[in-house]
Short mmCIF file of C-alpha atoms in Angstrom, two decimals:
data_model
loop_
_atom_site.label_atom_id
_atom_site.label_comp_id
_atom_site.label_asym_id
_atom_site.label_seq_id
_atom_site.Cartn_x
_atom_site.Cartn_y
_atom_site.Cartn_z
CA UNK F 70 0.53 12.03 9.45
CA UNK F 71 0.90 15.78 8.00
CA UNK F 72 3.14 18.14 9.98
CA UNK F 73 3.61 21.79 9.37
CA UNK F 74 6.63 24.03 10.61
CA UNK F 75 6.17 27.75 10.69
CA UNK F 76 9.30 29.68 10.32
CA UNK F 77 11.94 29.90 7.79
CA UNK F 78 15.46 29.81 9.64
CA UNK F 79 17.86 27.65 10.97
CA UNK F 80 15.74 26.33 13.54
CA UNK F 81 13.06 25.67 11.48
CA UNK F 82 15.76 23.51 9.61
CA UNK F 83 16.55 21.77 11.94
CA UNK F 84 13.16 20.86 12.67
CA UNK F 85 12.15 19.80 10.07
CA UNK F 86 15.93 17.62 9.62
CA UNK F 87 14.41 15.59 13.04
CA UNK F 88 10.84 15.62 12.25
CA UNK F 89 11.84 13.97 8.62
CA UNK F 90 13.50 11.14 10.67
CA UNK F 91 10.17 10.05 11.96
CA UNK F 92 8.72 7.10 10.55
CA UNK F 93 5.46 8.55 11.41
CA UNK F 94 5.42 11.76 9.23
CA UNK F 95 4.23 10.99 5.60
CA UNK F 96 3.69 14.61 4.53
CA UNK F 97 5.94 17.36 5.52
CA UNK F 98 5.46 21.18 5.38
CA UNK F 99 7.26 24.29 6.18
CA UNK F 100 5.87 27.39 5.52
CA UNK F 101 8.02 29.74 4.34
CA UNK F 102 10.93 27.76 4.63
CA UNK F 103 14.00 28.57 2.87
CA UNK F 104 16.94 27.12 0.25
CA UNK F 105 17.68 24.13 2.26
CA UNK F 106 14.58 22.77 4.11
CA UNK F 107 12.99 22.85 0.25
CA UNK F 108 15.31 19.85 -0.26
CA UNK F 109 13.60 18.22 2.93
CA UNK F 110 9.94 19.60 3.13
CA UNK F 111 7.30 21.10 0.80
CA UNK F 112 7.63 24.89 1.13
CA UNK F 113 4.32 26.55 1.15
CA UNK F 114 4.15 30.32 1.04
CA UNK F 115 2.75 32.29 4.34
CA UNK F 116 2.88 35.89 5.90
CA UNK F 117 4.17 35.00 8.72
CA UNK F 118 3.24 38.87 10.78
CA UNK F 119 -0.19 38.09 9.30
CA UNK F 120 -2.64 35.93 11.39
CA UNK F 121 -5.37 35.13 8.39
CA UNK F 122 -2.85 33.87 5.79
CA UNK F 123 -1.54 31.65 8.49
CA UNK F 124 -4.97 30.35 9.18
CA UNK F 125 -5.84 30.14 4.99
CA UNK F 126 -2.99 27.72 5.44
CA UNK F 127 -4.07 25.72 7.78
CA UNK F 128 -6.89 25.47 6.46
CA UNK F 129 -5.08 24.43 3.09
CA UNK F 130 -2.89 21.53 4.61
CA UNK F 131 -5.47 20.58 7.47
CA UNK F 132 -2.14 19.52 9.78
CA UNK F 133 -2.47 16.76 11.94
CA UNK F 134 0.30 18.46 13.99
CA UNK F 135 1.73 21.91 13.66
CA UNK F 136 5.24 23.20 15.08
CA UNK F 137 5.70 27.12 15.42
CA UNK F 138 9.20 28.10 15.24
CA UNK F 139 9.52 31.96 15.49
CA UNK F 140 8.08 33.97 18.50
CA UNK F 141 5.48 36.48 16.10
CA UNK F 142 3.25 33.60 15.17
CA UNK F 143 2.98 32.68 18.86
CA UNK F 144 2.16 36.25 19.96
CA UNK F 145 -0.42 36.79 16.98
CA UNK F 146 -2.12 33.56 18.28
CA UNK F 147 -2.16 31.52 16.00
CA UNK F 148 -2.53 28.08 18.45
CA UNK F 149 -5.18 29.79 19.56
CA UNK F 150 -6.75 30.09 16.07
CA UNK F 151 -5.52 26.54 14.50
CA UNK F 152 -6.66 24.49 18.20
CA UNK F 153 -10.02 26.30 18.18
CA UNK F 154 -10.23 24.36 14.51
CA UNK F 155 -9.11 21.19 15.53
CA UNK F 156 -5.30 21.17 14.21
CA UNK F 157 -3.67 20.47 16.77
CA UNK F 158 -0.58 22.62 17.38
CA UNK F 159 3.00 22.48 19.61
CA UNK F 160 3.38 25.94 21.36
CA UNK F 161 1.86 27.89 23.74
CA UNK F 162 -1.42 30.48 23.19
CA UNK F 163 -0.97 34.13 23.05
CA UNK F 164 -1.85 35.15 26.65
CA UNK F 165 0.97 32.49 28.20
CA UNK F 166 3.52 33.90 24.67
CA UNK F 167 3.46 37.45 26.80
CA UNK F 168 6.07 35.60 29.20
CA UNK F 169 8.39 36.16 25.90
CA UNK F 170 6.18 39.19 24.00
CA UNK F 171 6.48 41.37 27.54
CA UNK F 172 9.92 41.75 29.07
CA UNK F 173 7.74 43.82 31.24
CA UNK F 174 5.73 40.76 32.10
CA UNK F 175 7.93 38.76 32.63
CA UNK F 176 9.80 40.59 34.89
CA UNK F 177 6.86 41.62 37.05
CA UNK F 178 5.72 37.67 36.64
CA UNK F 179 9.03 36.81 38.41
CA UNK F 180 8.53 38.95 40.88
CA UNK F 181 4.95 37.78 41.91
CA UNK F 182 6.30 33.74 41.70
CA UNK F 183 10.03 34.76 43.39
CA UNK F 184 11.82 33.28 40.77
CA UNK F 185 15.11 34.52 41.11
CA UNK F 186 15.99 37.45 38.75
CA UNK F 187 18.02 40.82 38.62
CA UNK F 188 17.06 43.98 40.13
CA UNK F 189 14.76 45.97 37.49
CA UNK F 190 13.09 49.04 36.62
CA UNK F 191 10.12 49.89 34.49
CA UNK F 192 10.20 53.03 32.38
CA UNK F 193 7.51 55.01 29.89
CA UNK F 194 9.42 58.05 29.78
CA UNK F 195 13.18 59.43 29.50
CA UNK F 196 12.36 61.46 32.80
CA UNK F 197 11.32 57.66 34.49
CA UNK F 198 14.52 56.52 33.22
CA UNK F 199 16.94 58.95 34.01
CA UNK F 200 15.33 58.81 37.41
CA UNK F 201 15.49 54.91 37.85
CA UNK F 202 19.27 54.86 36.59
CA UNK F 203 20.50 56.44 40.17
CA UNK F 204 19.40 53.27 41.78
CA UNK F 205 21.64 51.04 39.72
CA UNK F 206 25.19 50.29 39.11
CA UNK F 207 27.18 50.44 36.07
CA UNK F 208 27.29 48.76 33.72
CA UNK F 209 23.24 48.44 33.54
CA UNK F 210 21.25 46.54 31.03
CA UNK F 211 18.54 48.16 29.03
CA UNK F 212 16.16 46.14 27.38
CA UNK F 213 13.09 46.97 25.09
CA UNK F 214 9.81 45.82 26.22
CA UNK F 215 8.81 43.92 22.74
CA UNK F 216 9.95 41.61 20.74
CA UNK F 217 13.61 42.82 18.91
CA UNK F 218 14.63 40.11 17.55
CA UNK F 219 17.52 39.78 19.76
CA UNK F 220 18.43 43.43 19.11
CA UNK F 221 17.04 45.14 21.66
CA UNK F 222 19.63 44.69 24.35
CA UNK F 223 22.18 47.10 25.24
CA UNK F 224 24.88 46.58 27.97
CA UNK F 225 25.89 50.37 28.98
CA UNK F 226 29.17 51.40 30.62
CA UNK F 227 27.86 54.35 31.97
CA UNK F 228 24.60 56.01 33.23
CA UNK F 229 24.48 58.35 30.17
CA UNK F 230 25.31 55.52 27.43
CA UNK F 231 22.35 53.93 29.36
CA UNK F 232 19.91 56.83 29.17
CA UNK F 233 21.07 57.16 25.53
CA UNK F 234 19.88 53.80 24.59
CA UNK F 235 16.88 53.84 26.12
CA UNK F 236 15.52 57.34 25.04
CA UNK F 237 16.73 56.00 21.16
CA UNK F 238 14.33 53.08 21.74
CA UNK F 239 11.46 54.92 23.49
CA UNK F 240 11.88 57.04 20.10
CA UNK F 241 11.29 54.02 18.21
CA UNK F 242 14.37 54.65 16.20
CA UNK F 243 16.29 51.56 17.33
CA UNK F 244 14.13 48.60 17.44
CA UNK F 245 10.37 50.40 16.33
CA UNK F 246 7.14 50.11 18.36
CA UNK F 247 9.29 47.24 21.08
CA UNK F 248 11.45 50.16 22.64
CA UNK F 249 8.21 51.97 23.28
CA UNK F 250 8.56 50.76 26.85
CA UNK F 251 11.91 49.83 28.26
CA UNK F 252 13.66 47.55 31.28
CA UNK F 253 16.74 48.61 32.98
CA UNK F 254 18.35 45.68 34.85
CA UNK F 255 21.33 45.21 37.00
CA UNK F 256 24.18 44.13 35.07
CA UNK F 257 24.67 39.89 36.31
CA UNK F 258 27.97 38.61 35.73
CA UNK F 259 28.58 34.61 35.48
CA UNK F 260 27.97 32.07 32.44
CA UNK F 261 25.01 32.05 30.84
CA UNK F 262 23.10 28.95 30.38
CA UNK F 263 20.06 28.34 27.76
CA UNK F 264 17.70 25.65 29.74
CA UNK F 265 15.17 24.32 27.60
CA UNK F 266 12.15 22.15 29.12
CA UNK F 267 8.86 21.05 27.24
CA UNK F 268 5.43 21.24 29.13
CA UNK F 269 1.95 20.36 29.02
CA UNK F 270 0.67 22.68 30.99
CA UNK F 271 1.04 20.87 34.44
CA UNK F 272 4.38 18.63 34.01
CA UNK F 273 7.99 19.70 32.14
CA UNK F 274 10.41 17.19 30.59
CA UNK F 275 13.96 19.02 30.50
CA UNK F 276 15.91 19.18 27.16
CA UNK F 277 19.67 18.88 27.66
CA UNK F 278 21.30 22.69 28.23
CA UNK F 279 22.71 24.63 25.78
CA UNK F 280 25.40 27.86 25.67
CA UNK F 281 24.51 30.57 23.21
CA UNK F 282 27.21 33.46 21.83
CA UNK F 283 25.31 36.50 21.48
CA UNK F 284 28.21 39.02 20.29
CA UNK F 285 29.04 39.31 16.67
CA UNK F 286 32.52 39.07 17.39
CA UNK F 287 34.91 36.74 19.19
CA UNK F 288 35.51 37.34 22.53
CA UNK F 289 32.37 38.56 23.25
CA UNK F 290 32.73 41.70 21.75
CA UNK F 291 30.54 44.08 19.24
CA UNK F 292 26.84 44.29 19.63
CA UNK F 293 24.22 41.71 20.55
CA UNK F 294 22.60 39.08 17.76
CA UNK F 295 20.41 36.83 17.71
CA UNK F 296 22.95 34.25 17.98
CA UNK F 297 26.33 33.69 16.37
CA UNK F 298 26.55 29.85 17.95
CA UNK F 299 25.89 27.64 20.31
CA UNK F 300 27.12 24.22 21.90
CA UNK F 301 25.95 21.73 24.33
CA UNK F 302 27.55 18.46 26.01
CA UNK F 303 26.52 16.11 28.35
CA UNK F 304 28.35 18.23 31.14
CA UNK F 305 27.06 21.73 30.37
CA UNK F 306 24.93 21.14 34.12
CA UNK F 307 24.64 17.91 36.47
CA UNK F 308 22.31 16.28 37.50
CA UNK F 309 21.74 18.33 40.63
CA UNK F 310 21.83 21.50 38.71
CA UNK F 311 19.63 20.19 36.16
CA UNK F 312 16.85 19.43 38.97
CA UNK F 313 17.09 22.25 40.67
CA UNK F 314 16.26 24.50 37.56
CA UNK F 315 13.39 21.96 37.27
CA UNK F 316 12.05 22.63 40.63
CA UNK F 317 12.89 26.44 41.27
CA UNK F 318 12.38 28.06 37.79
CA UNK F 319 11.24 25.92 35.32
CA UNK F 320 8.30 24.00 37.45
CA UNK F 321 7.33 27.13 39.54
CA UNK F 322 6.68 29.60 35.77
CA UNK F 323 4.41 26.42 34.04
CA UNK F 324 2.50 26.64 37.89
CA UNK F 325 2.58 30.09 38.15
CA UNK F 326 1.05 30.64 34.51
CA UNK F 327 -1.44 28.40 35.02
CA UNK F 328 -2.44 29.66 38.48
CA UNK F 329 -3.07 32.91 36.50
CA UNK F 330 -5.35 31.71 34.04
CA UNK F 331 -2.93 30.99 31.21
CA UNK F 332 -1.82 27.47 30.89
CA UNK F 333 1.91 27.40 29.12
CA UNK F 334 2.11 24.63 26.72
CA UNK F 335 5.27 24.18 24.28
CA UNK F 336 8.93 25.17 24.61
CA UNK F 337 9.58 27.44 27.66
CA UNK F 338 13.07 28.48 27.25
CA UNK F 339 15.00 30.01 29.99
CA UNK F 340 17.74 32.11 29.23
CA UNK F 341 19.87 31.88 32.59
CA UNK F 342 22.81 33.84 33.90
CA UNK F 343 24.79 31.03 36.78
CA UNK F 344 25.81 33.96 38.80
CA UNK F 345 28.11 33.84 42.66
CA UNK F 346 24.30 34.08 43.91
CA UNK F 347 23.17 30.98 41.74
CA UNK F 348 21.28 30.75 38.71
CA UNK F 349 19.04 34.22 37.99
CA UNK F 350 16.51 34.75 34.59
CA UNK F 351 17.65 36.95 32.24
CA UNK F 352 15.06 36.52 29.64
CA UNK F 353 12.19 33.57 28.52
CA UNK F 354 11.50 32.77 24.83
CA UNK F 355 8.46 30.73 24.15
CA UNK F 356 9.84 28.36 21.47
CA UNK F 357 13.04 26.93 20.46
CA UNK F 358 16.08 29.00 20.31
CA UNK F 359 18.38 29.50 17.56
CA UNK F 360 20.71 28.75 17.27
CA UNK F 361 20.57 26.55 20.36
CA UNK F 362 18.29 23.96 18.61
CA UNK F 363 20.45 22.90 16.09
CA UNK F 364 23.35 21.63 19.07
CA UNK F 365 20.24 20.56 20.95
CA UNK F 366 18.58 18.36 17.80
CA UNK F 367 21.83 16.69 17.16
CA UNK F 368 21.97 15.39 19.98
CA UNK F 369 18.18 14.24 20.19
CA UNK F 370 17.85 9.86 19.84
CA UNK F 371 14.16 9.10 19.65
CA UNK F 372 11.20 10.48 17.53
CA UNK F 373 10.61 14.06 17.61
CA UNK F 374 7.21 13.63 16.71
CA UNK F 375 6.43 11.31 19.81
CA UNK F 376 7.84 14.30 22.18
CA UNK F 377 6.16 17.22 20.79
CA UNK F 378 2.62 15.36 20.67
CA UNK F 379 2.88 14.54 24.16
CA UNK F 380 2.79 18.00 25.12
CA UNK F 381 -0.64 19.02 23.02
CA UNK F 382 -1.88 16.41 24.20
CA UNK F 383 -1.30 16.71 27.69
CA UNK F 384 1.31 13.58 28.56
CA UNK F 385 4.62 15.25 28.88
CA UNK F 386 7.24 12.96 30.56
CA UNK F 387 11.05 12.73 30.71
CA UNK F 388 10.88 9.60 29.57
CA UNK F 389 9.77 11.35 26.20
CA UNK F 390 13.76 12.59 25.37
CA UNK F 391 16.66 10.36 24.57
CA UNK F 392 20.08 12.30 24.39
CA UNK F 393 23.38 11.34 23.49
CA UNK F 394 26.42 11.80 25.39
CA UNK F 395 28.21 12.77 22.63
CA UNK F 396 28.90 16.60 21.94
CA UNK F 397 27.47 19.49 19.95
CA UNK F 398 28.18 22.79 18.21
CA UNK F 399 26.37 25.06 15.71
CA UNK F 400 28.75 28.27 14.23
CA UNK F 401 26.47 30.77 12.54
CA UNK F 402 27.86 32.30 9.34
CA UNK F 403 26.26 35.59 8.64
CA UNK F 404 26.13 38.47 5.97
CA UNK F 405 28.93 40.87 6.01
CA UNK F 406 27.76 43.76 8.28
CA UNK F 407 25.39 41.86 10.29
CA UNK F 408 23.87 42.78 12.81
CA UNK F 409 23.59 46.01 10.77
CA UNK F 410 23.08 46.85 7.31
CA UNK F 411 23.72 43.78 5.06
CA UNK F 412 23.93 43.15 1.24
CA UNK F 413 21.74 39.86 0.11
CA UNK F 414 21.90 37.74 -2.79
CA UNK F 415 25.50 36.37 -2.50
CA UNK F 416 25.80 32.94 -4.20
CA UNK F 417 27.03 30.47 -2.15
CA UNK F 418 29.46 27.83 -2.75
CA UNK F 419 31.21 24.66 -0.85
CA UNK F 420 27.84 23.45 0.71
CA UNK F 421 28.05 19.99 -0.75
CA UNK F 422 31.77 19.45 0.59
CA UNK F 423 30.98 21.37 4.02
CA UNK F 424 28.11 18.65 4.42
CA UNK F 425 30.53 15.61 3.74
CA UNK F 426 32.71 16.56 6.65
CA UNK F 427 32.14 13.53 8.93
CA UNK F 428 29.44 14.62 12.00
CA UNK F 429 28.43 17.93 10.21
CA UNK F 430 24.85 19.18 8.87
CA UNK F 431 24.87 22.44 7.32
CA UNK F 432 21.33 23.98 8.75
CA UNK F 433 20.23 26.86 6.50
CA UNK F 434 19.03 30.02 7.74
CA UNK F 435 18.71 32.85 5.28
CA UNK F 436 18.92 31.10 2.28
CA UNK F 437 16.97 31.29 -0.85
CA UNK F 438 17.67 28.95 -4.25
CA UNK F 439 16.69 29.65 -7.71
CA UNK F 440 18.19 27.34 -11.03
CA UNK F 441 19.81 25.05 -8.38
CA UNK F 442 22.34 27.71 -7.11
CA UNK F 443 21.61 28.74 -3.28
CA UNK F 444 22.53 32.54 -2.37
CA UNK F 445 22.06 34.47 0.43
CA UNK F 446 18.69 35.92 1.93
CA UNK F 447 19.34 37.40 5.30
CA UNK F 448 21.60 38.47 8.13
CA UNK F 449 22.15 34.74 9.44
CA UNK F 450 23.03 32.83 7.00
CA UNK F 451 23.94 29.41 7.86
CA UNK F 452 24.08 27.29 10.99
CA UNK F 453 27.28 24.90 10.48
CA UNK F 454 26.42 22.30 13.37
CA UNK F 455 28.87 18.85 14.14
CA UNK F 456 28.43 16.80 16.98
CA UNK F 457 31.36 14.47 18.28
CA UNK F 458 32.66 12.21 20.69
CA UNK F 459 33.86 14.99 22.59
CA UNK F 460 33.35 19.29 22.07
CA UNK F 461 37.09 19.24 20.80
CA UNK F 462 35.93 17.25 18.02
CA UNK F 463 32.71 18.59 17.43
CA UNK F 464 34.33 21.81 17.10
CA UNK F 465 37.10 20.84 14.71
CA UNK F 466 34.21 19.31 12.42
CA UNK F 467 32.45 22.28 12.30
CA UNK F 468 35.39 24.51 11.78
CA UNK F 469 36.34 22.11 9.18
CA UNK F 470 33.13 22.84 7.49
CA UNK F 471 32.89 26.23 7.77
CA UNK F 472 36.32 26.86 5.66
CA UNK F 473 34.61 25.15 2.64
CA UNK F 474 31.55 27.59 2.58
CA UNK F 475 31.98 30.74 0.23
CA UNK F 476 29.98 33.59 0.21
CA UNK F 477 30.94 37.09 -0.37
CA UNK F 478 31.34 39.25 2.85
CA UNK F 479 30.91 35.89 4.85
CA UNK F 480 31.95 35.94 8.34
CA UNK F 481 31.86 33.61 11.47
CA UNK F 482 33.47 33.54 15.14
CA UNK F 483 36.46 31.88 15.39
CA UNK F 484 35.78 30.81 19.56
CA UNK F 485 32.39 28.82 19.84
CA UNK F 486 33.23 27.09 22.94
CA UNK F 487 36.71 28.52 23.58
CA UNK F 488 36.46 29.44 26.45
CA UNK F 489 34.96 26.07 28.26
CA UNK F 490 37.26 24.39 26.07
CA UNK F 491 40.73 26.42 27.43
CA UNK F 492 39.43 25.44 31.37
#
């Protein structure tokens, strides 16, 4: 069969690393793709914020299954478009993507379904900010509406940082037309917890949890990223935990979306804060995370293909995931400067030795390669992922890794997992 990825980072890599393993898949695609998934799958180019050139390639490949790996896609609607011509594609349409397109929506969604959340406040206008902000403590969350790419969070000591942020997004100076409409949120304090399930619109099928590390810098400190690493073990949640997420958050948003006329197929990711008043939503993403995926895929036994199919077509089970007890980590290198301004076009060396470390695969995200040399492309560079008997090892692998890879300004944190691995 022919299968097409969308998306050119590091979970799109590691897509297309699992899908590859499939003894079903005779043809694979990934359009853009990037330096590394080249060496795995046929790169085709694509516009990715552009809904027609998507559909030209469709209709150039004629997929037997597609898999969309960034949010845009998904909110441009482009399962609508390829389902409504008969390729059959792994995501959900554009009216359920609004769950992740609208933090608006989803908050108010929530609400309606009482799914547990944090305290919130819509706001159009500085004046309907400044006003909301004296029924909150500090610190207080403000959040643009859109999609940020992970940059449109700000945790604010103080009322005033807090009405600063939010009248620099309603500007549109900070994250463009997505701060035109902001979020204020009580502050939750616990561990957060990534909880990944697949649906078919009726039933979910868990993935095994993950822990993100959204700071730039260890110790959770400088501004928010997309995602400087992630890990997962067998022990992130029990069982108990694990079913109660089913039935109180996961289970209740696929009924609750399709109660309201729009039926959530895909990845529904739910990014979860494990608070003294148990487990609350901070945020849902429509699709895999990254750079949660990568842990997540390594730890995957079982055809990819098989899982993802059963969800178009309506057949989603548990008994569709495998896992392995073993352990899993993913440390991000990025650009120098990132999440700010960053210089591209670094070469890159040490990729062959970093991949020979036993455990590691070195999961490119903003990569590009030209006469066999691969530089840099972007502000997350590479996902260096190991899995291992244990997160102690799995950590050391990647680690291990990571001091082979070269590239000018290159930096990394030093404490994916430190802190569940001091307790």
């Amino acid at each position: 069969m022919k299968v097409l990825v969308l998306g050119n980072g590091g979970r799109e890599h590691a897509l297309v690393w699992k899908l590859r393993q499939s003894a079903r898949v005779s043809r694979l695609y990934c359009a853009p793709g990037n330096g590394g998934i080249a060496d795995q799958a046929e790169c085709l180019p694509v516009d990715l914020k552009s809904l027609d050139s998507m559909i030209a390639l469709g209709g150039q490949v004629r997929p037997d299954l597609t898999v969309v790996g960034p949010e845009l896609p998904l909110t441009l609607g482009v399962v609508d478009e390829f389902t409504r011509r008969g390729w059959p594609a792994f995501g959900p349409t554009k009216a359920a993507a609004q769950l992740e397109a609208s933090k608006s929506f989803a908050k108010e969604f929530l609400q309606r379904h009482r799914i547990p959340t944090a305290h919130y406040a819509i706001c159009d206008s500085v004046e309907e900010v400044r006003a909301a902000l004296t029924h909150f403590h500090v610190p207080v969350v403000v959040k643009a509406d859109g999609l940020a790419a992970g940059k449109g969070v700000v945790i604010a000591a103080s009322k005033e940082e807090a009405a600063r942020a939010a009248t620099e997004m309603l500007s549109g100076k900070m994250v463009g037309a997505a701060g035109l409409r902001v979020v204020l949120e009580e502050c939750l304090k616990g561990d957060e917890l990534s909880f990944l399930v697949v649906s078919d619109g009726e039933r979910v099928a868990p993935l095994v949890a993950a822990q993100d590390h959204k700071r730039v810098d260890d110790g959770d400190s400088g501004p928010n990223t997309g995602g400087m690493g992630a890990y997962s073990t067998a022990d992130i949640v029990d069982d108990k935990m694990r079913d109660w997420l089913v039935h109180h958050i996961a289970r209740p948003v696929v009924e609750g979306m399709k109660a309201e006329g729009a039926e959530f197929k895909g990845v529904l990711y739910c990014g979860l804060m494990m608070t003294a008043r148990g487990p609350m939503v901070l945020e849902f993403n429509c699709r895999f995370g990254d750079p949660e995926t990568q842990p997540i895929l390594m730890r995957l036994e079982g055809d990819l293909v098989d899982a993802l199919e059963a969800s178009v077509a309506g057949r989603v089970s548990e008994g569709d995931f495998r896992w392995s007890g073993d352990a899993s980590v993913c440390v991000v290198m990025a650009s120098g400067g990132y999440p700010g301004t960053f210089e591209v076009g670094k070469k890159i060396t040490g990729l062959d030795e970093a991949g020979a470390v036993e455990g590691v695969k070195v999961f490119h995200a903003g990569t590009s390669k030209r006469d066999g040399e691969v530089y840099t492309a972007g502000g997350r560079v590479l996902g260096v992922s190991a899995r291992g008997v244990d997160l102690e090892t799995a950590v050391e692998r990647a680690y291990q890794a990571c001091e082979k890879i070269r590239f000018e300004g290159a930096h990394y944190r030093k404490d994916i997992a430190g802190r569940v691995l001091k307790k």
